[in-house]
PDB file of C-alpha atoms in Angstrom:
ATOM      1  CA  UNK Q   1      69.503 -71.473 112.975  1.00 47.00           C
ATOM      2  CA  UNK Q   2      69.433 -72.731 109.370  1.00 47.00           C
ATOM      3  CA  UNK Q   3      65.957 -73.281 107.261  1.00 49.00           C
ATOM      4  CA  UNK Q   4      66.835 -77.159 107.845  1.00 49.00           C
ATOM      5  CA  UNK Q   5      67.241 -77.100 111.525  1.00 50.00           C
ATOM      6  CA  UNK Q   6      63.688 -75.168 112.021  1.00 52.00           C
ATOM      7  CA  UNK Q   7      62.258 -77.972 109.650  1.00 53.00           C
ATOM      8  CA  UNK Q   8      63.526 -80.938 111.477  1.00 55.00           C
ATOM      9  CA  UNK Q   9      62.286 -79.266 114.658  1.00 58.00           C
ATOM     10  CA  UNK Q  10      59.068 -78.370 113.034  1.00 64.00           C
ATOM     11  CA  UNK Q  11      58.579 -82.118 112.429  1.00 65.00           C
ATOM     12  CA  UNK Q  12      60.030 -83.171 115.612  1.00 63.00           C
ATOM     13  CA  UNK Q  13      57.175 -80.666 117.520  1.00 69.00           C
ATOM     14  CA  UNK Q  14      54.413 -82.180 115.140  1.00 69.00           C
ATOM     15  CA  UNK Q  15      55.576 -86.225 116.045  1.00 66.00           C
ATOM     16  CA  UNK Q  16      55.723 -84.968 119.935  1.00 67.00           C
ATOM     17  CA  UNK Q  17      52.261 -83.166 119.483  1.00 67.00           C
ATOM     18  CA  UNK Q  18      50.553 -86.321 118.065  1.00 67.00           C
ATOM     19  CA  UNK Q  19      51.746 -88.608 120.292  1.00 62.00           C
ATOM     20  CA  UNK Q  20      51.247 -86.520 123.429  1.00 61.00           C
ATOM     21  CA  UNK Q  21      47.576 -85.984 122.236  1.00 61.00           C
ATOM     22  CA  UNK Q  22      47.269 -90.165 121.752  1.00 57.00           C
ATOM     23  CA  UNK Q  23      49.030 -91.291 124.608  1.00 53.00           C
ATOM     24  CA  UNK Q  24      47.315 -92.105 128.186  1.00 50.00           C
ATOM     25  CA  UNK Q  25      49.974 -91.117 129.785  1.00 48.00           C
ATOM     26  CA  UNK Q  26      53.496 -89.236 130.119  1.00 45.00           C
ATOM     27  CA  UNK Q  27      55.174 -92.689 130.652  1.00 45.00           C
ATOM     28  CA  UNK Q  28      53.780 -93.848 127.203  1.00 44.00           C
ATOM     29  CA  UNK Q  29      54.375 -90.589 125.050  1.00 43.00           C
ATOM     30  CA  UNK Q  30      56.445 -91.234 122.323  1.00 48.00           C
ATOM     31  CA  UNK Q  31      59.735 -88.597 122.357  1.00 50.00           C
ATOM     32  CA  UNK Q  32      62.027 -88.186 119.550  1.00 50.00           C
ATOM     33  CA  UNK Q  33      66.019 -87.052 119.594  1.00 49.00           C
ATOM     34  CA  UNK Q  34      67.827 -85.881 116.319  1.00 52.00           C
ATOM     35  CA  UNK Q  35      70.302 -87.925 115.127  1.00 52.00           C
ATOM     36  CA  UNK Q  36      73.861 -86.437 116.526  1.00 52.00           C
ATOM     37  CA  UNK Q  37      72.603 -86.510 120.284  1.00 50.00           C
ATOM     38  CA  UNK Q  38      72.654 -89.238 122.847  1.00 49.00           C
ATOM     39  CA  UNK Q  39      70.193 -89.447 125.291  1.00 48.00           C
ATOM     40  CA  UNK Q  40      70.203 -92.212 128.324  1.00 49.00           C
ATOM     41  CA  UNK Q  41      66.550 -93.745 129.548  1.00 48.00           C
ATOM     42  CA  UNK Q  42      65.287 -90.923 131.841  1.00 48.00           C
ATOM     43  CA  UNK Q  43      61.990 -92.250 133.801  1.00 48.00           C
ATOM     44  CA  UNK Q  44      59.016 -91.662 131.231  1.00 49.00           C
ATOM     45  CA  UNK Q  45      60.184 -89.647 129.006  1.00 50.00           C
ATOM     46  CA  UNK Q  46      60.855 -92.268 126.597  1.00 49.00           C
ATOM     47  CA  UNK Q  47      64.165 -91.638 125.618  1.00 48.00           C
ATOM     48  CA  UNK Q  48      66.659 -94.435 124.610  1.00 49.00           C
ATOM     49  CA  UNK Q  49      70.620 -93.530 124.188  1.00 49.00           C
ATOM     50  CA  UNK Q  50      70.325 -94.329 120.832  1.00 46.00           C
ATOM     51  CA  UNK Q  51      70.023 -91.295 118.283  1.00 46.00           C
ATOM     52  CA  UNK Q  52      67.793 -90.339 115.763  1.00 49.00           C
ATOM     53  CA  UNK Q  53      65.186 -92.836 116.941  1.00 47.00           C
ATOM     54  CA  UNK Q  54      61.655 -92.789 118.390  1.00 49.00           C
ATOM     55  CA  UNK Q  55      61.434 -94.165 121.956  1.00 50.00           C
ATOM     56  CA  UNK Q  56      59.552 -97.111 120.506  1.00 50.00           C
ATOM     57  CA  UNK Q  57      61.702 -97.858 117.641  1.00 50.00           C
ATOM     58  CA  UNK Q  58      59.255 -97.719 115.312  1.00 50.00           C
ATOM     59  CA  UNK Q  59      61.883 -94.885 113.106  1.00 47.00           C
ATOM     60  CA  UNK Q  60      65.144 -94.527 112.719  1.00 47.00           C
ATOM     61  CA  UNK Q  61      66.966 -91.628 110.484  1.00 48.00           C
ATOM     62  CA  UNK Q  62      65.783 -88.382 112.202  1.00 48.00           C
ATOM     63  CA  UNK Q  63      63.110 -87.560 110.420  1.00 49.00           C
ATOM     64  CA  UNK Q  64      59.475 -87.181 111.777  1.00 50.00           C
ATOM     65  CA  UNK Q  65      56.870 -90.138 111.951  1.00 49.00           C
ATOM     66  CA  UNK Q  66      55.394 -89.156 108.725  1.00 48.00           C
ATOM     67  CA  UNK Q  67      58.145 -90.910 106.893  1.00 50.00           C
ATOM     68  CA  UNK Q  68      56.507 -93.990 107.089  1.00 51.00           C
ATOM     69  CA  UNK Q  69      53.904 -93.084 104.546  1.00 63.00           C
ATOM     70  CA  UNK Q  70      55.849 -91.146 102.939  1.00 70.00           C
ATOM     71  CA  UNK Q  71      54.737 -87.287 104.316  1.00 80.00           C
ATOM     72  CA  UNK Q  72      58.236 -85.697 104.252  1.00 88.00           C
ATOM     73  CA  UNK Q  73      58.661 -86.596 100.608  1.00 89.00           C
ATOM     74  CA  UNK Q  74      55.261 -84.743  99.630  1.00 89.00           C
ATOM     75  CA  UNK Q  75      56.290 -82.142 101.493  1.00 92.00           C
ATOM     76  CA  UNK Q  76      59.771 -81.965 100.012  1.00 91.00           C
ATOM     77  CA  UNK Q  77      58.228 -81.807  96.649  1.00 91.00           C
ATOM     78  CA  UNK Q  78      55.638 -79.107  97.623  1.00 92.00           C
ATOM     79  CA  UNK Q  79      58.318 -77.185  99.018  1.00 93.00           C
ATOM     80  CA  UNK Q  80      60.345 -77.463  95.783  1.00 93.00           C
ATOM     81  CA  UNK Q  81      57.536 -76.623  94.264  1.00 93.00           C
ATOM     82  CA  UNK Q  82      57.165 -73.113  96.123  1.00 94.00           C
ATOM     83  CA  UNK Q  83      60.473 -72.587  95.959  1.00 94.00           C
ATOM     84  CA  UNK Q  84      60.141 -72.676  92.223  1.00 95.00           C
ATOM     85  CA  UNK Q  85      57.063 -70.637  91.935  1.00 95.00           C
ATOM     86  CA  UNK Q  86      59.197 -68.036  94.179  1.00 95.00           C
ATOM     87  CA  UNK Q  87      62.105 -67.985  92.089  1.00 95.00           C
ATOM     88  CA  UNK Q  88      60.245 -67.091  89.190  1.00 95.00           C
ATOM     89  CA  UNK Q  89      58.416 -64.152  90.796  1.00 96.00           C
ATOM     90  CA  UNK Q  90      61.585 -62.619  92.102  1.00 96.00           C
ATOM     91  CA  UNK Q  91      62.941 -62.622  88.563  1.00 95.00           C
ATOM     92  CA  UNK Q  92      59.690 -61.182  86.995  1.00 92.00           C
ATOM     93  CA  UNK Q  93      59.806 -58.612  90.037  1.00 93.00           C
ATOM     94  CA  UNK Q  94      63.279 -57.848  89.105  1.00 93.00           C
ATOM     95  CA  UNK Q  95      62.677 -57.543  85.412  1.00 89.00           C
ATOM     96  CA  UNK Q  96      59.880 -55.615  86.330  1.00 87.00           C
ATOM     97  CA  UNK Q  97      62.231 -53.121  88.689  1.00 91.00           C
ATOM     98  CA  UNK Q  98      65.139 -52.939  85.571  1.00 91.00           C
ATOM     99  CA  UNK Q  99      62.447 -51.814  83.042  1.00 90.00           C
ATOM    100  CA  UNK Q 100      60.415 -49.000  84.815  1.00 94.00           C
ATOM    101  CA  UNK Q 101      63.034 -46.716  84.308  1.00 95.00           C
ATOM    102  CA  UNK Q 102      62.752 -47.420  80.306  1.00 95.00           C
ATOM    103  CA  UNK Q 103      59.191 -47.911  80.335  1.00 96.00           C
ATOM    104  CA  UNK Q 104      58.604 -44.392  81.866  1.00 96.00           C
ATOM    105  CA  UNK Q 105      61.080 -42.888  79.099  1.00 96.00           C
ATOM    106  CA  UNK Q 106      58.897 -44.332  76.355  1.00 96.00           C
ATOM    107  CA  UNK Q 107      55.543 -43.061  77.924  1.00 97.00           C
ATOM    108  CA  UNK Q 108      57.006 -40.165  78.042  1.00 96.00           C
ATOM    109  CA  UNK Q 109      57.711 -39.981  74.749  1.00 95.00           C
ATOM    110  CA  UNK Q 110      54.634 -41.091  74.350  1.00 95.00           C
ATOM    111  CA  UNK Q 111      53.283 -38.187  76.028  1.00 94.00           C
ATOM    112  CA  UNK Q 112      55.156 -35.650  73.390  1.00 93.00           C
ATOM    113  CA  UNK Q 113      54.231 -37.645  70.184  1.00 89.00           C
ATOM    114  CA  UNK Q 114      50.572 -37.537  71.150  1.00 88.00           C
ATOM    115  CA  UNK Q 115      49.620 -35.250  73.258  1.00 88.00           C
ATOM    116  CA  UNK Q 116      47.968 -36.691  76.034  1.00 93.00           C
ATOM    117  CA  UNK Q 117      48.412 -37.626  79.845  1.00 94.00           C
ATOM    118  CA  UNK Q 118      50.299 -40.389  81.528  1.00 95.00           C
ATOM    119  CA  UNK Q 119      47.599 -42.772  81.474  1.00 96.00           C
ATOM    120  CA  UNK Q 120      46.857 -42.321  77.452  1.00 95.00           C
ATOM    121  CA  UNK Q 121      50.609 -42.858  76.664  1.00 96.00           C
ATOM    122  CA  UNK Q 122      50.551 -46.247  79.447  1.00 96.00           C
ATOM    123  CA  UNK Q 123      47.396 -47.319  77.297  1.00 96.00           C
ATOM    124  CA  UNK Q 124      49.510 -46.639  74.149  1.00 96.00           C
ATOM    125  CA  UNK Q 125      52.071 -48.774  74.966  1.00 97.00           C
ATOM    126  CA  UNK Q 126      50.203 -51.491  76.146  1.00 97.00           C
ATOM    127  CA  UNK Q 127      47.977 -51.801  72.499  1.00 96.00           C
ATOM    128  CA  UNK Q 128      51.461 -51.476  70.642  1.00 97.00           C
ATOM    129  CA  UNK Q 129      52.710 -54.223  72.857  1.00 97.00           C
ATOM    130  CA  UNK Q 130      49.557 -56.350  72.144  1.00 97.00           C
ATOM    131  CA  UNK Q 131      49.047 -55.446  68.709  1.00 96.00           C
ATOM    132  CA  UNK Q 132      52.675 -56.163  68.122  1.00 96.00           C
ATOM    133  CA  UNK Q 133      52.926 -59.401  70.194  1.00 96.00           C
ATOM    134  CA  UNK Q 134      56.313 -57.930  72.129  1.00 96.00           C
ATOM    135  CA  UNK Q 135      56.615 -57.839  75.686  1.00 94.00           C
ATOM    136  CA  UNK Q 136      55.819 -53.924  76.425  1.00 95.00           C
ATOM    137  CA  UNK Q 137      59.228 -53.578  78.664  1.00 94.00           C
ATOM    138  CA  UNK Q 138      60.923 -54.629  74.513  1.00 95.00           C
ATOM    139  CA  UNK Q 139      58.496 -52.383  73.343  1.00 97.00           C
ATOM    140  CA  UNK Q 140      60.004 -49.369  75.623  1.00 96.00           C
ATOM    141  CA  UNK Q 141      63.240 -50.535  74.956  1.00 96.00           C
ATOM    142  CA  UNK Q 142      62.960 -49.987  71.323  1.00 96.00           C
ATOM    143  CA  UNK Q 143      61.240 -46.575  71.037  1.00 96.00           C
ATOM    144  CA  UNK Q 144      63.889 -45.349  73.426  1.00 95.00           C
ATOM    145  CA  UNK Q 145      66.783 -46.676  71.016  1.00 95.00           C
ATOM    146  CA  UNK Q 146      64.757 -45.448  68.352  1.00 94.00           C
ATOM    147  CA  UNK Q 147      65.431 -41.679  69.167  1.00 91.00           C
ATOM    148  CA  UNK Q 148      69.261 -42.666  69.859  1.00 90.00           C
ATOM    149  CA  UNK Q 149      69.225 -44.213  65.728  1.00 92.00           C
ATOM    150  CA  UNK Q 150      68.431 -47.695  66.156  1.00 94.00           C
ATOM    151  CA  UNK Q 151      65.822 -48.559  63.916  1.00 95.00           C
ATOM    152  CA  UNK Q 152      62.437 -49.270  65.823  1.00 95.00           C
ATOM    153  CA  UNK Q 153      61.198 -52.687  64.614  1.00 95.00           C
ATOM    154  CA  UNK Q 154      58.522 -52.613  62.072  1.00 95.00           C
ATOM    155  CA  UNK Q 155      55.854 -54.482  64.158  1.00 95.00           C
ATOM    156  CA  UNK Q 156      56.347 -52.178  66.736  1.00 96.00           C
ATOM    157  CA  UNK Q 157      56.334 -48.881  64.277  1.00 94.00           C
ATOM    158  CA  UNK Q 158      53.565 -49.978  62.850  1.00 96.00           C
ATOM    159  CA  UNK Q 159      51.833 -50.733  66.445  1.00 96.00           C
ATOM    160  CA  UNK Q 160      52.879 -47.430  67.461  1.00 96.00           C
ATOM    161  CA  UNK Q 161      51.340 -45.350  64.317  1.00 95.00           C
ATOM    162  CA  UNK Q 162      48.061 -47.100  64.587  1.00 95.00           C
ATOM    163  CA  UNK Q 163      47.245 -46.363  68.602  1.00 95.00           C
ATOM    164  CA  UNK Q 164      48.448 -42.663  68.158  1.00 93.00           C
ATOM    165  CA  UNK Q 165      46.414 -42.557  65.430  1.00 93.00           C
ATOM    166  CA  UNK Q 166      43.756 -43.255  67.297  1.00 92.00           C
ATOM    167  CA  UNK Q 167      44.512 -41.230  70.096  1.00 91.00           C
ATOM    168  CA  UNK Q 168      44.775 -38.510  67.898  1.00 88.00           C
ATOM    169  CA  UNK Q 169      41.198 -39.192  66.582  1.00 89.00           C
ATOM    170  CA  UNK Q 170      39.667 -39.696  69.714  1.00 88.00           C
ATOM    171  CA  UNK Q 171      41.524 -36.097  70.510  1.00 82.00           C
ATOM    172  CA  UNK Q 172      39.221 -34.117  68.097  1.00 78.00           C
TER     173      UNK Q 172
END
């Protein structure tokens, strides 16, 4: 079953719902049939033979009874909006995933430069990365290119020689 299908029924379940729950009776409940099936009048149930339609007639275009104020739309946009929000945390997790490998090299190096433990060398990177306004996953990316001959930026040198300097200080 697609995302679209459980939607529509979704909907469909809600319209039934609400008019089940404001109806006197089973003879007055208001049904609803996706567009694509034919259905004949069976006793009560309030179906039609026409598709896509409330027994009633009061909507046509198989969507729920919300449409009339203009629900689905909301909705639509909300959903857009989620599916937005979602996208962009994927890539971030993603970015995130590619770069730990890197990031741990540079702490690491870190780690040798300074003597200190894993958590001094994370702290490192993260006042070079502030102090240097780069993303600390560039930051990584650098000092490891920077022991293969690529010159390490000068923000980020710079950074870097001022928070070993003070964990050296702080060391003593």
């Amino acid at each position: 079953m697609g995302a679209a299908t459980g939607s529509a029924r979704t909907s469909v379940d809600r319209a039934r719902r609400r008019a089940a729950a404001t109806a006197p009776s089973r003879a007055e409940t208001v049904a609803f049939h996706p567009p694509g099936r034919r259905h004949g009048v069976d006793g009560g149930t309030g179906r039609t033979g026409r598709t896509g339609e409330f027994a009633n007639g009061e909507f046509v275009n198989g969507e729920s009874a919300e449409a009339s104020n203009g629900a689905p739309e909301r909705q639509r946009e909300q959903l857009r909006g989620q599916v937005e929000e979602l996208r962009t945390e994927v890539e971030q997790l993603r970015q995130a995933a590619e770069s730990r490998p890197v990031i741990d090299q540079a702490r690491g190096m870190v780690m040798a430069l300074a003597p200190c433990d894993a958590q001094t060398a994370w702290w490192v990177l993260v006042q070079v990365s502030q102090h240097s306004n780069v993303k600390l996953r560039r930051v990584a990316r650098a000092l490891v290119a920077g022991v293969e001959g690529t010159p390490v930026p000068e923000p980020v040198r710079g950074a870097l020689a001022a928070a070993l300097h003070r964990v050296r200080a702080a060391s003593r």
